Short mmCIF file of C-alpha atoms and ligand atoms in Angstrom, two decimals:
data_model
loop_
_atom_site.label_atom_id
_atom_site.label_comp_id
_atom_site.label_asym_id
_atom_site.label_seq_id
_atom_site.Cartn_x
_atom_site.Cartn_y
_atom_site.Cartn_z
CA UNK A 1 11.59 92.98 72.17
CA UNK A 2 15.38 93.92 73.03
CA UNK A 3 17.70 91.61 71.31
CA UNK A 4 19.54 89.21 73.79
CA UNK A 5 23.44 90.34 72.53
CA UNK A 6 25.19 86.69 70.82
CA UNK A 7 28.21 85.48 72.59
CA UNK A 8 30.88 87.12 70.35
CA UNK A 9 28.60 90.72 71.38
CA UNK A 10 28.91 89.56 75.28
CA UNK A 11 32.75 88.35 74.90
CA UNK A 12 33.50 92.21 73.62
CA UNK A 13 31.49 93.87 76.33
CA UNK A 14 32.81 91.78 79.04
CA UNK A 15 36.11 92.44 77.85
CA UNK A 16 36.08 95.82 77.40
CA UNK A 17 34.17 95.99 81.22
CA UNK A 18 37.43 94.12 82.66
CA UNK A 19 39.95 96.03 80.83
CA UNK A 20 38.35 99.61 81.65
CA UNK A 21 37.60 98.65 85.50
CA UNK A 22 41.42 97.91 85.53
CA UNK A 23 42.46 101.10 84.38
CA UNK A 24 39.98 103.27 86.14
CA UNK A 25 41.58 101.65 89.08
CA UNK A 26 45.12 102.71 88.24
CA UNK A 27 44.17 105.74 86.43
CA UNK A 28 42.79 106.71 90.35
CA UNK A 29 45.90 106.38 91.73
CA UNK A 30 47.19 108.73 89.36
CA UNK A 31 45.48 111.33 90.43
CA UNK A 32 47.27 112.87 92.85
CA UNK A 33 47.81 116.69 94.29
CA UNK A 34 50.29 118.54 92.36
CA UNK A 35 50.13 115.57 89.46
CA UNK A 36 49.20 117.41 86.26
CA UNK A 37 46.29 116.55 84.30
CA UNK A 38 47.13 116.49 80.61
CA UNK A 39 50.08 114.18 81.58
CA UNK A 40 47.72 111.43 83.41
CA UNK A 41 45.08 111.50 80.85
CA UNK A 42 47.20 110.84 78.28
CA UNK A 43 49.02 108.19 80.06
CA UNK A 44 45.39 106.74 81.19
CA UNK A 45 44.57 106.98 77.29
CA UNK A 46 47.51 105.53 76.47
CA UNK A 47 46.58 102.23 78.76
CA UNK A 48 43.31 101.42 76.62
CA UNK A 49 45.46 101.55 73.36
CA UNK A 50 48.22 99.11 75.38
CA UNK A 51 45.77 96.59 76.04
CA UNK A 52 44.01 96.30 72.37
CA UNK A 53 41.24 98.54 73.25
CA UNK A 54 39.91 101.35 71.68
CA UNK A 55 38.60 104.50 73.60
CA UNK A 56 34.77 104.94 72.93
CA UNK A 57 34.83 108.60 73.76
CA UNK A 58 38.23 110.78 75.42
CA UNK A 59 38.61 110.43 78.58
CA UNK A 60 36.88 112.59 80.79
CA UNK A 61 38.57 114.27 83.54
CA UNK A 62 35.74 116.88 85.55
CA UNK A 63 36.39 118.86 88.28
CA UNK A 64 34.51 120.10 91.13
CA UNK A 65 31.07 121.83 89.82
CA UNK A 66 32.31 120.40 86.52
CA UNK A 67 30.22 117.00 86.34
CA UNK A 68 30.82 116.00 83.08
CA UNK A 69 32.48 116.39 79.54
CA UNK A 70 35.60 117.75 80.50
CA UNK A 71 39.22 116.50 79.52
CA UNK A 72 42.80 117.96 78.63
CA UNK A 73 43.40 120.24 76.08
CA UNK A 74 46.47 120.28 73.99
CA UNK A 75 48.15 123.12 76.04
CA UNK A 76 46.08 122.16 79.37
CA UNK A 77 48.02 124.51 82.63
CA UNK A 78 46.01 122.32 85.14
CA UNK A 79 47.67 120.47 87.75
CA UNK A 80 45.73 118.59 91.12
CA UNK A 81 44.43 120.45 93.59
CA UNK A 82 43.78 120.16 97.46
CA UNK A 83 40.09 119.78 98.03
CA UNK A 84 39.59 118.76 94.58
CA UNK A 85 36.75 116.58 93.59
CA UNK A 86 37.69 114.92 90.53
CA UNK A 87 35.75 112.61 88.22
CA UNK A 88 37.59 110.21 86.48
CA UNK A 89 35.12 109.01 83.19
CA UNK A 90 36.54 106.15 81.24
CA UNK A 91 34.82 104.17 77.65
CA UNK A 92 36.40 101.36 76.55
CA UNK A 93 35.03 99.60 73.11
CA UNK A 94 36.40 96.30 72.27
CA UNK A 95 35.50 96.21 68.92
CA UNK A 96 32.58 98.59 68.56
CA UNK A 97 31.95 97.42 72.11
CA UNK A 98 31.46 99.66 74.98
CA UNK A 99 32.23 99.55 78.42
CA UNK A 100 31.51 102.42 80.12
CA UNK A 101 32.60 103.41 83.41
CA UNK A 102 32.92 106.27 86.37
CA UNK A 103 34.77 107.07 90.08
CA UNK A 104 35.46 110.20 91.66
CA UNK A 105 38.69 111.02 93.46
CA UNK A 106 38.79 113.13 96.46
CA UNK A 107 41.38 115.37 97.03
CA UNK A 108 39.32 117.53 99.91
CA UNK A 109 37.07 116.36 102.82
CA UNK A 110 34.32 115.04 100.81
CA UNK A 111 33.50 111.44 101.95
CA UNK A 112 30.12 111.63 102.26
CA UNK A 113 29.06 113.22 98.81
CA UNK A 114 31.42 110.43 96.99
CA UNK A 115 29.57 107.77 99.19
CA UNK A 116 26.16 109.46 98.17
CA UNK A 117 27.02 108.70 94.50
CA UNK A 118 28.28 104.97 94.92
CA UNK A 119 25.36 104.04 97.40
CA UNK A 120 23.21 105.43 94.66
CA UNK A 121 24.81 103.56 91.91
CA UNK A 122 24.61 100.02 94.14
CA UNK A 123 21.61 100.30 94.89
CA UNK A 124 20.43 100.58 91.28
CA UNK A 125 22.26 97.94 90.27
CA UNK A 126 20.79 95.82 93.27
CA UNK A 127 17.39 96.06 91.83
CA UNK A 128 17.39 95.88 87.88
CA UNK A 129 16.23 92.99 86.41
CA UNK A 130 13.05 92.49 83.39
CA UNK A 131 10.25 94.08 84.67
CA UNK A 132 11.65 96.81 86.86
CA UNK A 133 11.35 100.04 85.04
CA UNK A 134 14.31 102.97 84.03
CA UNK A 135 11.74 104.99 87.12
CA UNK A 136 12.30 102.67 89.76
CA UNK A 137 15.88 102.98 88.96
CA UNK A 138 15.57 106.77 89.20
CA UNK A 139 13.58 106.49 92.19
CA UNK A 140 16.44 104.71 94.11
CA UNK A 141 19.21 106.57 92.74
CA UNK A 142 17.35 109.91 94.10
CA UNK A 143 16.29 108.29 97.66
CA UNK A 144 19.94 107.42 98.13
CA UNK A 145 21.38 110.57 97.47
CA UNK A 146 18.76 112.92 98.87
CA UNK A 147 18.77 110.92 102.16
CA UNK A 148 22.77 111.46 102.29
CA UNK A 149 21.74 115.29 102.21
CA UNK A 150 22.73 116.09 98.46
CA UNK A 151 20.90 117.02 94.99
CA UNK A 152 20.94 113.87 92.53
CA UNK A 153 22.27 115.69 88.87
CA UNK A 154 18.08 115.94 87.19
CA UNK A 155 18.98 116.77 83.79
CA UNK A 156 22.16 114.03 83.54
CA UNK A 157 21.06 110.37 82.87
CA UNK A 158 22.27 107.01 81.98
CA UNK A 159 22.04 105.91 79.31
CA UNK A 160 21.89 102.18 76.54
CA UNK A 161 25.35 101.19 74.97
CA UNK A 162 25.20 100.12 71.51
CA UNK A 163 28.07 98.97 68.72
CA UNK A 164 30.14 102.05 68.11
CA UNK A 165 27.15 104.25 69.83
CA UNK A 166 27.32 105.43 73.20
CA UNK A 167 23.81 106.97 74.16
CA UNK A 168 20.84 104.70 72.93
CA UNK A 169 17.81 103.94 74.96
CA UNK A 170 16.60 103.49 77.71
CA UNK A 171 17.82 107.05 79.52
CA UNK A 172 18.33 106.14 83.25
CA UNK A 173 17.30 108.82 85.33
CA UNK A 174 19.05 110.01 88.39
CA UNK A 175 15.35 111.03 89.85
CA UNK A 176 12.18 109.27 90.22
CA UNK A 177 10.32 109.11 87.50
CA UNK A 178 6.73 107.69 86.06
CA UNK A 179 6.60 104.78 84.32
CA UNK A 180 9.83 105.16 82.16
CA UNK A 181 11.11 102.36 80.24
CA UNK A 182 10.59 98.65 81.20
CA UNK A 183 13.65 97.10 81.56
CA UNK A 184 14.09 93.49 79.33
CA UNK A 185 16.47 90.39 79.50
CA UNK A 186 19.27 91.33 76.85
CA UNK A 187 19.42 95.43 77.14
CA UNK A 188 22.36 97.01 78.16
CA UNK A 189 23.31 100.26 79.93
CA UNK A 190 25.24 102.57 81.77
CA UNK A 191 23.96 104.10 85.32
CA UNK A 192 25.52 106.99 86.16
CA UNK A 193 24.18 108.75 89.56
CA UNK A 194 25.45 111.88 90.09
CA UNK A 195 25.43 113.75 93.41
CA UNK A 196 25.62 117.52 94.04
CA UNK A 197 25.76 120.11 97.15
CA UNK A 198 25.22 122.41 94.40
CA UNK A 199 21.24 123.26 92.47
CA UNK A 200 21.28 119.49 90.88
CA UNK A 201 20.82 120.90 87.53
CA UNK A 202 24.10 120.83 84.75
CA UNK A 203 24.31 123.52 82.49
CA UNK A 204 26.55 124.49 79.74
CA UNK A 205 30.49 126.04 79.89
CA UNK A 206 31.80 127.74 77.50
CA UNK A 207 35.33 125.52 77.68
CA UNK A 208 34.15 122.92 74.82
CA UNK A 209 36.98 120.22 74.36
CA UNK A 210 35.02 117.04 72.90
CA UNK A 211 33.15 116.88 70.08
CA UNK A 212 31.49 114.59 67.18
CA UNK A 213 30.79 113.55 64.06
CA UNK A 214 27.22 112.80 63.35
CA UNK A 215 26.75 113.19 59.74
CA UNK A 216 27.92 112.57 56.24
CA UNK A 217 28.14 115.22 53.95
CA UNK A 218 30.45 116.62 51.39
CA UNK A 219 32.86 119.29 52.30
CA UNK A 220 35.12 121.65 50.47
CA UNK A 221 37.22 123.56 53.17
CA UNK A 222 40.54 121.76 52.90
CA UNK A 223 41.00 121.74 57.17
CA UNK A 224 37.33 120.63 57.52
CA UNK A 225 38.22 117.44 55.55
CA UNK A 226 41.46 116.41 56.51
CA UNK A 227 39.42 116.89 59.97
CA UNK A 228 37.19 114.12 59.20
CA UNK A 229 39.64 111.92 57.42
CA UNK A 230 41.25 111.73 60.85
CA UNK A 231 38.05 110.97 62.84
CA UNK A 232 37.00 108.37 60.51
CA UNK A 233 38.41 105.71 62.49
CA UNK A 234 36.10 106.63 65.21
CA UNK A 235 33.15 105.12 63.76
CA UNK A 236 31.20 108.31 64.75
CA UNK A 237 32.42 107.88 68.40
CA UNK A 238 33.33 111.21 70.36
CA UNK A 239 36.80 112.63 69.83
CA UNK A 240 38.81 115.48 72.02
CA UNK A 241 40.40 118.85 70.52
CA UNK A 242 43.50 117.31 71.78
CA UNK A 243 43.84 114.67 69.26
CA UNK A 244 43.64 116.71 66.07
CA UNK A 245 47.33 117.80 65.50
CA UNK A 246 46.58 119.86 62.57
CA UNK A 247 46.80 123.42 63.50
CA UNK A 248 43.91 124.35 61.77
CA UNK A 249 41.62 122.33 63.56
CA UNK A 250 39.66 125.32 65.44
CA UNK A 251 38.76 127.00 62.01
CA UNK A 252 37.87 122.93 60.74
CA UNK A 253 35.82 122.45 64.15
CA UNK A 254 33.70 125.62 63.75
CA UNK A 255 33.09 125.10 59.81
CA UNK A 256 32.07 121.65 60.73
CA UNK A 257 29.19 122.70 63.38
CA UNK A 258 28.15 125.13 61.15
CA UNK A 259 27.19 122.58 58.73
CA UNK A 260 25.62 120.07 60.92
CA UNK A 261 28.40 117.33 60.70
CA UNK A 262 29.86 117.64 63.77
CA UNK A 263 28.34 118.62 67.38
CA UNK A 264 29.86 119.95 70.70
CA UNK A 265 30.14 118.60 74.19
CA UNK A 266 30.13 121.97 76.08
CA UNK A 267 31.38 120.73 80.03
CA UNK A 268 28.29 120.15 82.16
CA UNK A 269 28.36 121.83 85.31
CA UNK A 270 26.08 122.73 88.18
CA UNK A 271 26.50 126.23 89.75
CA UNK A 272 29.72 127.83 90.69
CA UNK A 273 31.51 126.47 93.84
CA UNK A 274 29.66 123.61 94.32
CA UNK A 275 30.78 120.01 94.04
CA UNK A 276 29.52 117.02 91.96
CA UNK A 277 30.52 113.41 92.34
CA UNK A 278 29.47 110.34 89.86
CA UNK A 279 29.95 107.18 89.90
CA UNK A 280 29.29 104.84 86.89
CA UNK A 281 28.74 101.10 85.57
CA UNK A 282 27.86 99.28 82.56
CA UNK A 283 25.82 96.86 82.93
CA UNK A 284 23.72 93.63 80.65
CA UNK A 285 20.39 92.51 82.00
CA UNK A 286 20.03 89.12 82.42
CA UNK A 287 16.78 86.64 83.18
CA UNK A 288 16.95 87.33 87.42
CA UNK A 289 19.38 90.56 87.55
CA UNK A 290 22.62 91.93 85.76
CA UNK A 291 26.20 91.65 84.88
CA UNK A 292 28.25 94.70 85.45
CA UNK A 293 31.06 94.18 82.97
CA UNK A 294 33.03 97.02 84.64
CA UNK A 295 32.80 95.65 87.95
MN1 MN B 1 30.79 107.59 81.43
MN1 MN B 2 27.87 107.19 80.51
#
């Protein structure tokens, strides 16, 4: 039985949902040919701190095949391209609270692939409520992308939201699926479909900028824990490269995955030269439907 979330719980995620669909929308209109990218997503970052907010993962800026798990690094070269197909990946937690949210831009001649991955995403939402099951959700998701002539992303999903913890159940498929997860009054999650002209299977880059802490354990290299002394106040949330001014922090990073503290987010991407749009809302099941708190 899925907790229903209290009202202090539903204030925070609606809050965060508001804030985050706000700044999705202007970080958009930052994006921009010739604009370059480690100067909007810091100034995008730099938004959720202005309002109160906290950011419940860096943002993620992926491009083209790149689907997900990209963002600047700390000496990032790239700037907006024509024909560009840019996802734009934003989590906002309002204390501990997530709201977690997803657009693509198009800089090319791609309307039809962006509209596969919103029609997917509205239709989803359109039909969850208790009783409907994480496979019908899949089941839509795919029929509205496949009949728009694209590959839904298989092996990406969406995901539950809890306090400080971005990927809980129920996964959300972007395909139909059997049975799956019955969805109850009270649960919340993020749907994310993704659509690609490419194989509609992610694998792993070898660019890795985002990473995480997901145990406690002692440490004696010196750069490993002044590392986690500066992650601490992410409540085991995701954290970029970027942020970790240290100069050591590659030699901290690698020490740390060796020991099982921290892991990787390699960038997700389907095969080379194709293009992969997402779009993404959080949303709380109520009695008869939802609440998307990014909408
Ligand atoms: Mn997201
Ligand atoms: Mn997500």
């Amino acid at each position: 039985m899925t907790m229903i979330p209290d009202d202090d719980s539903l204030f925070c995620y609606s809050e965060a949902g508001k804030i985050a669909s706000v700044i999705l929308k202007k970080g958009s209109s930052l994006i921009e040919i010739g604009n370059r990218v480690l100067e909007i997503v810091e100034s995008i970052e730099q938004m959720v701190e202005e309002q109160g907010c906290g950011l419940a993962f860096p943002l993620n800026l992926s491009f083209n095949e790149d689907a997900a798990h990209d963002t600047a690094s700390a000496d990032e070269q790239r700037v907006f391209l024509e024909g560009d197909v840019v996802k734009l990946d934003l989590g906002v937690h309002l204390e501990g609270y997530i709201a977690d949210t997803a657009v693509t831009i198009d800089l090319g001649d791609n309307a039809l692939l962006i509209e596969a991955s919103k029609a997917a995403l509205t239709k989803a939402i359109e039909i969850v409520r208790p009783g409907v099951t994480s496979g019908d959700l899949g089941r839509a998701i795919q029929h509205e992308i496949q009949v728009r002539g694209y590959h839904p992303v298989s092996n990406l999903t969406g995901h539950g939201l809890a306090r400080y913890s971005i990927h809980t159940p129920p996964s959300i498929p972007n395909i139909s699926f059997q049975g799956g997860v019955v969805l109850e009054e009270g649960m919340v999650f993020a749907i994310e479909p993704f659509a690609s002209t490419g194989s509609g299977r992610v694998s792993e880059k070898n660019r890795i900028e985002i990473f995480q802490q997901t145990a406690v354990k002692p440490v004696r290299l010196p750069s490993a824990r002044k590392l986690l002394e500066s992650v601490r106040n992410r409540h085991g949330m995701p954290f970029a490269r970027r942020w970790i001014t240290d100069g050591k922090q590659d030699i901290a990073l690698a020490s740390l995955i060796s020991q099982g503290i921290v892991r990787s987010y390699p960038v997700l991407s389907d095969v080379p030269g194709s293009l992969v749009s997402q779009h993404e809302h959080t949303v709380i099941v109520t009695s008869d439907g939802c609440i998307v708190t990014t909408a």
